mmCIF file of C-alpha atoms in Angstrom:
data_model
loop_
_atom_site.group_PDB
_atom_site.id
_atom_site.type_symbol
_atom_site.label_atom_id
_atom_site.label_comp_id
_atom_site.label_asym_id
_atom_site.label_seq_id
_atom_site.Cartn_x
_atom_site.Cartn_y
_atom_site.Cartn_z
ATOM 1 C CA MET A 1 -30.282 52.771 18.427
ATOM 2 C CA ALA A 2 -32.229 49.733 19.569
ATOM 3 C CA THR A 3 -35.992 49.492 19.088
ATOM 4 C CA ILE A 4 -37.848 47.958 22.043
ATOM 5 C CA VAL A 5 -41.441 46.713 21.880
ATOM 6 C CA GLU A 6 -43.345 45.194 24.789
ATOM 7 C CA LEU A 7 -46.453 43.030 24.535
ATOM 8 C CA PRO A 8 -48.420 41.289 27.297
ATOM 9 C CA ILE A 9 -47.943 37.581 27.746
ATOM 10 C CA LEU A 10 -50.270 35.647 25.385
ATOM 11 C CA PRO A 11 -50.391 38.560 22.911
ATOM 12 C CA VAL A 12 -53.525 38.378 20.783
ATOM 13 C CA THR A 13 -53.089 38.884 17.061
ATOM 14 C CA SER A 14 -54.768 37.956 13.788
ATOM 15 C CA VAL A 15 -53.486 36.055 10.777
ATOM 16 C CA GLY A 16 -54.006 38.941 8.366
ATOM 17 C CA SER A 17 -57.192 39.459 6.383
ATOM 18 C CA PHE A 18 -60.489 40.887 7.601
ATOM 19 C CA PRO A 19 -63.811 41.055 5.724
ATOM 20 C CA LYS A 20 -64.101 43.898 3.243
ATOM 21 C CA PRO A 21 -66.993 46.282 3.913
ATOM 22 C CA THR A 22 -69.820 46.221 1.382
ATOM 23 C CA TYR A 23 -68.958 49.712 0.184
ATOM 24 C CA LEU A 24 -65.411 48.566 -0.654
ATOM 25 C CA GLN A 25 -66.564 45.422 -2.448
ATOM 26 C CA GLN A 26 -68.890 47.542 -4.582
ATOM 27 C CA ALA A 27 -66.139 50.064 -5.271
ATOM 28 C CA ARG A 28 -63.770 47.342 -6.474
ATOM 29 C CA LEU A 29 -66.382 46.199 -8.985
ATOM 30 C CA GLN A 30 -66.953 49.763 -10.096
ATOM 31 C CA TYR A 31 -63.230 50.275 -10.574
ATOM 32 C CA ARG A 32 -62.934 47.145 -12.711
ATOM 33 C CA ARG A 33 -65.789 48.439 -14.880
ATOM 34 C CA GLY A 34 -64.096 51.804 -15.224
ATOM 35 C CA GLU A 35 -66.861 53.595 -13.340
ATOM 36 C CA ILE A 36 -64.608 55.150 -10.666
ATOM 37 C CA SER A 37 -60.958 56.179 -10.572
ATOM 38 C CA TYR A 38 -58.191 54.419 -8.676
ATOM 39 C CA ALA A 39 -57.957 57.474 -6.407
ATOM 40 C CA GLN A 40 -61.606 57.017 -5.435
ATOM 41 C CA LEU A 41 -61.101 53.306 -4.805
ATOM 42 C CA HIS A 42 -57.945 53.915 -2.785
ATOM 43 C CA GLU A 43 -59.670 56.415 -0.513
ATOM 44 C CA LEU A 44 -62.206 53.731 0.384
ATOM 45 C CA GLU A 45 -59.398 51.233 1.000
ATOM 46 C CA LEU A 46 -57.900 53.711 3.454
ATOM 47 C CA GLN A 47 -61.286 54.209 5.116
ATOM 48 C CA ALA A 48 -61.709 50.442 5.544
ATOM 49 C CA THR A 49 -58.176 50.188 6.963
ATOM 50 C CA ARG A 50 -59.013 52.866 9.531
ATOM 51 C CA GLU A 51 -62.043 50.806 10.561
ATOM 52 C CA VAL A 52 -60.006 47.583 10.854
ATOM 53 C CA ILE A 53 -57.362 49.201 13.044
ATOM 54 C CA ALA A 54 -60.036 50.852 15.202
ATOM 55 C CA MET A 55 -61.886 47.548 15.649
ATOM 56 C CA GLN A 56 -58.731 45.719 16.777
ATOM 57 C CA GLU A 57 -57.980 48.552 19.208
ATOM 58 C CA GLU A 58 -61.536 48.403 20.579
ATOM 59 C CA VAL A 59 -61.532 44.638 21.211
ATOM 60 C CA GLY A 60 -58.085 44.796 22.800
ATOM 61 C CA ALA A 61 -55.832 42.947 20.332
ATOM 62 C CA ASN A 62 -52.113 43.438 20.974
ATOM 63 C CA LEU A 63 -50.297 42.848 17.687
ATOM 64 C CA LEU A 64 -52.359 44.307 14.861
ATOM 65 C CA VAL A 65 -52.781 43.714 11.138
ATOM 66 C CA HIS A 66 -53.902 46.186 8.502
ATOM 67 C CA GLY A 67 -56.637 43.870 7.212
ATOM 68 C CA GLU A 68 -55.471 43.688 3.565
ATOM 69 C CA MET A 69 -58.198 46.006 2.319
ATOM 70 C CA GLU A 70 -56.158 46.876 -0.767
ATOM 71 C CA ARG A 71 -55.738 43.219 -1.781
ATOM 72 C CA GLY A 72 -58.248 41.247 -3.780
ATOM 73 C CA ASP A 73 -56.230 38.061 -3.367
ATOM 74 C CA MET A 74 -53.006 37.288 -1.534
ATOM 75 C CA VAL A 75 -51.216 36.074 -4.694
ATOM 76 C CA GLU A 76 -52.875 38.183 -7.365
ATOM 77 C CA PHE A 77 -51.977 41.374 -5.466
ATOM 78 C CA PHE A 78 -48.239 40.667 -5.634
ATOM 79 C CA ALA A 79 -48.337 39.283 -9.167
ATOM 80 C CA ASP A 80 -49.952 42.515 -10.365
ATOM 81 C CA LEU A 81 -47.014 44.498 -8.969
ATOM 82 C CA LEU A 82 -44.106 42.250 -9.943
ATOM 83 C CA GLU A 83 -42.505 42.322 -13.376
ATOM 84 C CA GLY A 84 -42.777 39.038 -15.249
ATOM 85 C CA PHE A 85 -46.444 38.249 -14.634
ATOM 86 C CA GLY A 86 -49.540 38.318 -16.806
ATOM 87 C CA ARG A 87 -53.051 37.260 -15.818
ATOM 88 C CA LYS A 88 -55.510 34.637 -17.015
ATOM 89 C CA GLY A 89 -59.113 33.838 -16.186
ATOM 90 C CA LEU A 90 -60.889 33.054 -12.949
ATOM 91 C CA VAL A 91 -59.800 29.957 -11.048
ATOM 92 C CA ARG A 92 -61.581 28.425 -8.082
ATOM 93 C CA SER A 93 -59.569 28.748 -4.882
ATOM 94 C CA TYR A 94 -61.863 27.132 -2.283
ATOM 95 C CA GLY A 95 -65.594 26.977 -1.642
ATOM 96 C CA ASN A 96 -67.152 29.631 -3.836
ATOM 97 C CA ARG A 97 -64.050 31.830 -3.773
ATOM 98 C CA TYR A 98 -62.353 32.611 -7.063
ATOM 99 C CA TYR A 99 -59.306 34.594 -8.092
ATOM 100 C CA PHE A 100 -57.552 35.617 -11.292
ATOM 101 C CA LYS A 101 -54.712 33.109 -11.467
ATOM 102 C CA PRO A 102 -51.509 34.873 -12.537
ATOM 103 C CA VAL A 103 -49.261 33.516 -15.252
ATOM 104 C CA ILE A 104 -45.485 33.892 -15.267
ATOM 105 C CA THR A 105 -44.502 35.143 -18.719
ATOM 106 C CA GLY A 106 -40.979 36.476 -18.134
ATOM 107 C CA GLU A 107 -38.169 36.995 -15.675
ATOM 108 C CA ILE A 108 -39.533 37.918 -12.235
ATOM 109 C CA LYS A 109 -38.351 41.221 -10.803
ATOM 110 C CA ARG A 110 -39.515 43.696 -8.173
ATOM 111 C CA THR A 111 -39.405 47.230 -9.522
ATOM 112 C CA ARG A 112 -40.951 49.174 -6.632
ATOM 113 C CA PRO A 113 -42.256 48.777 -3.050
ATOM 114 C CA MET A 114 -45.581 46.952 -2.928
ATOM 115 C CA THR A 115 -46.801 47.046 0.688
ATOM 116 C CA VAL A 116 -44.820 49.763 2.441
ATOM 117 C CA GLU A 117 -47.187 52.694 1.890
ATOM 118 C CA MET A 118 -50.230 50.857 3.243
ATOM 119 C CA TRP A 119 -48.256 49.517 6.210
ATOM 120 C CA GLN A 120 -47.082 53.050 7.028
ATOM 121 C CA PHE A 121 -50.643 54.327 6.852
ATOM 122 C CA ALA A 122 -51.941 51.565 9.135
ATOM 123 C CA GLN A 123 -49.102 52.028 11.630
ATOM 124 C CA SER A 124 -49.793 55.781 11.752
ATOM 125 C CA LEU A 125 -53.258 54.995 13.140
ATOM 126 C CA THR A 126 -52.104 53.187 16.276
ATOM 127 C CA LYS A 127 -49.359 53.039 18.876
ATOM 128 C CA LYS A 128 -49.537 49.243 18.865
ATOM 129 C CA PRO A 129 -47.287 47.375 16.438
ATOM 130 C CA VAL A 130 -48.733 46.449 13.047
ATOM 131 C CA LYS A 131 -47.370 43.439 11.189
ATOM 132 C CA GLY A 132 -45.954 43.784 7.702
ATOM 133 C CA MET A 133 -47.826 41.223 5.594
ATOM 134 C CA LEU A 134 -46.238 39.361 2.678
ATOM 135 C CA THR A 135 -47.167 36.312 0.624
ATOM 136 C CA GLY A 136 -44.291 33.886 0.399
ATOM 137 C CA ALA A 137 -42.400 32.971 -2.754
ATOM 138 C CA TYR A 138 -43.411 29.322 -2.842
ATOM 139 C CA THR A 139 -47.110 30.119 -2.542
ATOM 140 C CA ILE A 140 -46.989 32.835 -5.200
ATOM 141 C CA TYR A 141 -45.314 30.365 -7.535
ATOM 142 C CA ASP A 142 -47.539 27.391 -6.749
ATOM 143 C CA TRP A 143 -50.722 29.409 -7.191
ATOM 144 C CA SER A 144 -49.607 30.754 -10.571
ATOM 145 C CA PHE A 145 -49.177 29.258 -14.029
ATOM 146 C CA ASP A 146 -45.587 29.130 -15.292
ATOM 147 C CA GLU A 147 -44.976 29.740 -18.986
ATOM 148 C CA HIS A 148 -41.440 31.103 -18.670
ATOM 149 C CA TYR A 149 -39.338 28.936 -16.359
ATOM 150 C CA ASP A 150 -39.331 25.179 -16.871
ATOM 151 C CA PRO A 151 -41.671 23.750 -14.229
ATOM 152 C CA TYR A 152 -41.744 20.200 -15.610
ATOM 153 C CA ASP A 153 -38.061 19.308 -15.752
ATOM 154 C CA LYS A 154 -37.331 16.155 -13.793
ATOM 155 C CA ASP A 155 -34.806 17.745 -11.426
ATOM 156 C CA ARG A 156 -37.170 20.695 -10.697
ATOM 157 C CA LYS A 157 -34.488 23.256 -11.556
ATOM 158 C CA GLY A 158 -36.970 25.499 -13.336
ATOM 159 C CA ARG A 159 -39.342 25.497 -10.371
ATOM 160 C CA ARG A 160 -36.475 26.262 -7.993
ATOM 161 C CA GLU A 161 -35.227 29.102 -10.211
ATOM 162 C CA ALA A 162 -38.667 30.715 -10.304
ATOM 163 C CA VAL A 163 -39.292 30.334 -6.567
ATOM 164 C CA LEU A 164 -35.904 31.821 -5.696
ATOM 165 C CA ALA A 165 -36.481 34.752 -8.064
ATOM 166 C CA LEU A 166 -39.682 35.432 -6.159
ATOM 167 C CA ALA A 167 -37.872 34.957 -2.844
ATOM 168 C CA HIS A 168 -35.362 37.676 -3.723
ATOM 169 C CA ALA A 169 -38.234 40.018 -4.585
ATOM 170 C CA ILE A 170 -39.975 39.320 -1.276
ATOM 171 C CA ASN A 171 -36.702 39.816 0.600
ATOM 172 C CA GLU A 172 -36.313 43.253 -0.991
ATOM 173 C CA GLU A 173 -39.856 44.116 0.055
ATOM 174 C CA ALA A 174 -39.256 42.870 3.601
ATOM 175 C CA HIS A 175 -36.156 45.046 3.914
ATOM 176 C CA ASP A 176 -38.114 48.099 2.764
ATOM 177 C CA LEU A 177 -40.787 47.331 5.355
ATOM 178 C CA ARG A 178 -38.104 47.049 8.024
ATOM 179 C CA LYS A 179 -36.542 50.354 6.956
ATOM 180 C CA ALA A 180 -39.991 51.940 7.236
ATOM 181 C CA GLY A 181 -40.215 50.710 10.842
ATOM 182 C CA ALA A 182 -41.960 47.314 10.704
ATOM 183 C CA VAL A 183 -40.424 45.014 13.311
ATOM 184 C CA PHE A 184 -42.971 42.178 12.948
ATOM 185 C CA ILE A 185 -43.119 40.719 9.436
ATOM 186 C CA GLN A 186 -45.329 37.802 8.456
ATOM 187 C CA ILE A 187 -44.673 35.688 5.368
ATOM 188 C CA ASP A 188 -47.674 33.554 4.436
ATOM 189 C CA GLU A 189 -46.843 30.170 2.903
ATOM 190 C CA PRO A 190 -50.062 28.122 2.830
ATOM 191 C CA ALA A 191 -48.939 26.168 -0.249
ATOM 192 C CA VAL A 192 -45.858 24.657 1.388
ATOM 193 C CA PRO A 193 -47.610 21.787 3.245
ATOM 194 C CA THR A 194 -49.437 20.752 0.059
ATOM 195 C CA HIS A 195 -46.177 19.817 -1.711
ATOM 196 C CA PRO A 196 -43.909 17.847 0.646
ATOM 197 C CA GLU A 197 -41.731 16.937 -2.345
ATOM 198 C CA ASP A 198 -40.678 20.603 -2.558
ATOM 199 C CA ILE A 199 -39.784 21.134 1.097
ATOM 200 C CA ASP A 200 -36.107 21.764 0.290
ATOM 201 C CA ILE A 201 -37.030 24.408 -2.289
ATOM 202 C CA ALA A 202 -39.399 26.031 0.214
ATOM 203 C CA TYR A 203 -36.702 25.989 2.901
ATOM 204 C CA GLU A 204 -34.160 27.619 0.603
ATOM 205 C CA ALA A 205 -36.726 30.238 -0.392
ATOM 206 C CA MET A 206 -37.410 31.083 3.260
ATOM 207 C CA GLU A 207 -33.675 31.478 3.836
ATOM 208 C CA VAL A 208 -33.553 33.980 0.980
ATOM 209 C CA MET A 209 -36.711 35.849 2.043
ATOM 210 C CA THR A 210 -35.467 36.346 5.604
ATOM 211 C CA LYS A 211 -31.810 37.020 4.857
ATOM 212 C CA GLY A 212 -30.414 40.047 6.696
ATOM 213 C CA LEU A 213 -33.680 40.948 8.446
ATOM 214 C CA ASP A 214 -33.545 42.100 12.073
ATOM 215 C CA ALA A 215 -37.303 41.643 12.414
ATOM 216 C CA PHE A 216 -39.472 39.115 14.229
ATOM 217 C CA ILE A 217 -40.409 36.768 11.365
ATOM 218 C CA ILE A 218 -43.678 34.843 11.377
ATOM 219 C CA THR A 219 -44.826 32.325 8.800
ATOM 220 C CA HIS A 220 -48.436 31.217 8.519
ATOM 221 C CA MET A 221 -49.224 27.869 6.937
ATOM 222 C CA CYS A 222 -52.616 26.290 6.428
ATOM 223 C CA TYR A 223 -54.041 23.598 4.136
ATOM 224 C CA GLY A 224 -52.213 20.330 3.591
ATOM 225 C CA ASP A 225 -50.650 17.979 6.091
ATOM 226 C CA LEU A 226 -47.606 18.949 8.142
ATOM 227 C CA ARG A 227 -46.766 15.398 9.127
ATOM 228 C CA PRO A 228 -44.487 14.507 6.171
ATOM 229 C CA ILE A 229 -42.471 17.730 6.515
ATOM 230 C CA TYR A 230 -42.673 18.594 10.218
ATOM 231 C CA GLN A 231 -39.090 17.797 11.216
ATOM 232 C CA ARG A 232 -37.692 19.842 8.322
ATOM 233 C CA LEU A 233 -40.303 22.564 8.685
ATOM 234 C CA VAL A 234 -39.461 23.487 12.271
ATOM 235 C CA GLN A 235 -35.902 24.214 11.135
ATOM 236 C CA PHE A 236 -37.100 27.085 8.906
ATOM 237 C CA PRO A 237 -35.313 30.381 9.750
ATOM 238 C CA VAL A 238 -38.304 32.089 11.348
ATOM 239 C CA HIS A 239 -39.197 33.088 14.893
ATOM 240 C CA GLN A 240 -42.802 31.900 14.854
ATOM 241 C CA PHE A 241 -44.985 29.377 13.073
ATOM 242 C CA ASP A 242 -48.705 30.115 12.859
ATOM 243 C CA TRP A 243 -50.896 27.018 12.477
ATOM 244 C CA GLU A 244 -54.547 25.952 12.631
ATOM 245 C CA PHE A 245 -54.985 24.353 16.036
ATOM 246 C CA THR A 246 -58.773 24.642 16.110
ATOM 247 C CA ASN A 247 -59.318 22.244 13.242
ATOM 248 C CA ASN A 248 -55.992 20.391 13.202
ATOM 249 C CA ALA A 249 -55.039 19.886 16.857
ATOM 250 C CA ASP A 250 -55.518 16.128 16.427
ATOM 251 C CA LYS A 251 -52.755 16.149 13.800
ATOM 252 C CA LEU A 252 -50.452 18.815 15.237
ATOM 253 C CA TYR A 253 -50.156 17.839 18.884
ATOM 254 C CA PRO A 254 -49.160 14.226 18.163
ATOM 255 C CA LEU A 255 -46.284 15.590 16.058
ATOM 256 C CA MET A 256 -45.085 17.614 19.025
ATOM 257 C CA GLU A 257 -45.424 14.651 21.332
ATOM 258 C CA GLN A 258 -43.307 12.586 18.952
ATOM 259 C CA PHE A 259 -40.732 15.138 17.778
ATOM 260 C CA GLY A 260 -41.024 18.087 20.159
ATOM 261 C CA TYR A 261 -41.121 21.760 19.252
ATOM 262 C CA PRO A 262 -38.137 24.171 19.247
ATOM 263 C CA GLN A 263 -37.871 25.943 22.590
ATOM 264 C CA ASP A 264 -36.522 29.084 20.934
ATOM 265 C CA LYS A 265 -39.481 29.468 18.550
ATOM 266 C CA PHE A 266 -42.949 30.881 19.172
ATOM 267 C CA ILE A 267 -46.329 29.607 18.039
ATOM 268 C CA GLY A 268 -49.317 31.372 16.512
ATOM 269 C CA LEU A 269 -52.049 29.298 18.109
ATOM 270 C CA GLY A 270 -55.251 29.210 16.073
ATOM 271 C CA VAL A 271 -58.078 29.007 18.616
ATOM 272 C CA VAL A 272 -61.205 29.980 16.624
ATOM 273 C CA ASP A 273 -62.564 28.483 13.406
ATOM 274 C CA VAL A 274 -62.561 31.054 10.604
ATOM 275 C CA HIS A 275 -64.669 28.799 8.370
ATOM 276 C CA SER A 276 -67.621 28.629 10.741
ATOM 277 C CA ARG A 277 -70.221 31.239 11.646
ATOM 278 C CA ARG A 278 -70.526 29.667 15.062
ATOM 279 C CA LEU A 279 -69.068 31.907 17.777
ATOM 280 C CA GLU A 280 -66.885 30.046 20.226
ATOM 281 C CA SER A 281 -67.375 30.775 23.919
ATOM 282 C CA VAL A 282 -64.658 32.372 26.020
ATOM 283 C CA ASP A 283 -64.495 29.160 28.067
ATOM 284 C CA GLU A 284 -63.939 27.130 24.908
ATOM 285 C CA VAL A 285 -61.102 29.350 23.700
ATOM 286 C CA GLU A 286 -59.556 29.410 27.168
ATOM 287 C CA GLN A 287 -59.556 25.619 27.197
ATOM 288 C CA ARG A 288 -57.806 25.498 23.813
ATOM 289 C CA ILE A 289 -55.058 27.759 25.117
ATOM 290 C CA ARG A 290 -54.783 25.680 28.302
ATOM 291 C CA GLN A 291 -54.380 22.555 26.173
ATOM 292 C CA ALA A 292 -51.463 24.250 24.438
ATOM 293 C CA PHE A 293 -49.713 24.756 27.807
ATOM 294 C CA ARG A 294 -48.919 21.024 27.705
ATOM 295 C CA TYR A 295 -46.725 21.587 24.645
ATOM 296 C CA PHE A 296 -45.545 25.219 24.832
ATOM 297 C CA ARG A 297 -44.542 27.659 27.526
ATOM 298 C CA PRO A 298 -47.135 30.425 27.936
ATOM 299 C CA ASP A 299 -44.539 32.947 26.750
ATOM 300 C CA GLN A 300 -44.285 31.072 23.421
ATOM 301 C CA ILE A 301 -47.980 31.412 22.561
ATOM 302 C CA PHE A 302 -49.671 34.092 20.421
ATOM 303 C CA PRO A 303 -53.419 33.247 20.365
ATOM 304 C CA ASP A 304 -55.181 34.093 17.100
ATOM 305 C CA PRO A 305 -57.768 32.767 14.610
ATOM 306 C CA ASP A 306 -56.972 29.664 12.581
ATOM 307 C CA CYS A 307 -56.536 31.711 9.412
ATOM 308 C CA GLY A 308 -57.596 35.025 7.890
ATOM 309 C CA LEU A 309 -61.089 36.225 8.779
ATOM 310 C CA LYS A 310 -62.050 37.609 5.359
ATOM 311 C CA THR A 311 -64.725 34.954 4.781
ATOM 312 C CA ARG A 312 -66.684 35.979 7.873
ATOM 313 C CA THR A 313 -68.993 38.959 8.280
ATOM 314 C CA TRP A 314 -67.663 42.041 10.040
ATOM 315 C CA GLU A 315 -69.727 41.232 13.130
ATOM 316 C CA GLU A 316 -68.545 37.610 13.190
ATOM 317 C CA ALA A 317 -64.904 38.607 12.779
ATOM 318 C CA ARG A 318 -65.117 41.155 15.554
ATOM 319 C CA ALA A 319 -66.850 38.712 17.905
ATOM 320 C CA LYS A 320 -64.302 35.970 17.277
ATOM 321 C CA MET A 321 -61.447 38.376 18.008
ATOM 322 C CA GLN A 322 -63.221 39.493 21.178
ATOM 323 C CA VAL A 323 -63.505 35.985 22.633
ATOM 324 C CA ILE A 324 -59.785 35.386 22.036
ATOM 325 C CA VAL A 325 -58.954 38.618 23.850
ATOM 326 C CA GLU A 326 -61.202 37.775 26.817
ATOM 327 C CA ALA A 327 -59.773 34.258 27.150
ATOM 328 C CA ALA A 328 -56.213 35.617 27.046
ATOM 329 C CA LYS A 329 -57.033 38.196 29.738
ATOM 330 C CA ARG A 330 -58.324 35.488 32.074
ATOM 331 C CA LEU A 331 -55.213 33.393 31.635
ATOM 332 C CA ARG A 332 -52.844 36.350 31.988
ATOM 333 C CA LYS A 333 -54.376 37.135 35.366
ATOM 334 C CA GLU A 334 -54.032 33.546 36.476
ATOM 335 C CA LEU A 335 -50.438 33.261 35.281
ATOM 336 C CA ALA A 336 -49.456 36.535 36.938
ATOM 337 C CA GLY A 337 -50.852 35.225 40.222
ATOM 338 C CA GLN A 338 -48.577 32.201 39.875
ATOM 339 C CA GLY A 339 -45.501 34.405 39.507
ATOM 340 C CA ALA A 340 -45.107 33.781 35.771
ATOM 341 C CA PRO A 341 -43.794 36.422 33.335
ATOM 342 C CA THR A 342 -46.355 39.107 32.496
ATOM 343 C CA LYS A 343 -44.962 40.459 29.239
ATOM 344 C CA LEU A 344 -42.646 39.866 26.303
ATOM 345 C CA ARG A 345 -39.895 42.372 25.585
ATOM 346 C CA PHE A 346 -38.626 42.478 21.998
ATOM 347 C CA THR A 347 -35.304 44.213 21.327
ATOM 348 C CA PHE A 348 -34.335 44.942 17.718
ATOM 349 C CA ASP A 349 -30.721 46.046 17.391
ATOM 350 C CA GLY A 350 -29.169 44.409 14.360
ATOM 351 C CA GLY A 351 -30.721 41.175 15.612
ATOM 352 C CA VAL A 352 -33.812 40.095 17.537
ATOM 353 C CA LYS A 353 -33.898 39.338 21.251
ATOM 354 C CA VAL A 354 -37.085 38.261 23.036
ATOM 355 C CA GLU A 355 -37.331 38.095 26.830
ATOM 356 C CA ALA A 356 -40.219 36.995 29.033
ATOM 357 C CA VAL A 357 -40.251 39.391 32.011
ATOM 358 C CA ARG A 358 -42.453 40.485 34.883
ATOM 359 C CA ASP A 359 -43.659 44.058 35.384
#
């Protein structure tokens, strides 16, 4: 039987992460020191997830995320659960953010579901759809050390072998999420734009990760420069790209003016800066969405933050989500008055069909 989901036009979503409450940060440290049990830590992760879902409901977001309260880092989390990984010391990621960089020590395999239980818990808290959140194969590989495959061979066969092994693992996880009921699945690949020389490997990996999925597939990419890979990138087998338009509009829009953008794909439109404490005004966010109307149909646009909000305070994250929601509401009212579609209807029935319709 088909699954049908309806969202308002300009559905507001988030890229994935939200700031961890102080009590959860403290609990994670206590767990690492052996001062509390995993069961105690996990209960606090569930509590924080309840708060994240409730906050998104309260501000009026439409397509929700679970906030990644159980994840210390987007790569480390998956490496800890996949066979074939070890772990080395702290490595600087950006700013004053550090993570334990994984090391590949053997053949990569997935032995059990990694994200399904937390997705099910988050989805049980709301009637709105919650995205399944996965880190992509290329990013997991690029942000890890490789001591098993051969990453330095001239033809890059070792790198490709490792990335595709990860891609098969992520595909298995995506299918388990879909079986559990997730119809929106996001695969984060921020490392892809930083290595244009590997665009064919990244493309092949995305083909593997999305194979056989009747879900609406989103990929988020930040960092790097899309210009060298744009024409190949927009061919990736996904339904939506999610990019940083707040800080990179001057690079992204000229690409669309020169090469266009696929009419059958959607866009996650970053309209607030996640790296700044400054709160954008509703007028400012509205103007950023209006600017996007020059390049995309309104029914292609999902307004959201530029990236995950985990570096902001809880109050800042909430406020930034709120201004996106208010700007989208204004524009929905205006568009409806012009006779435009008022909602998106998603039909999942062995495939994915998206229609822009009026009430």
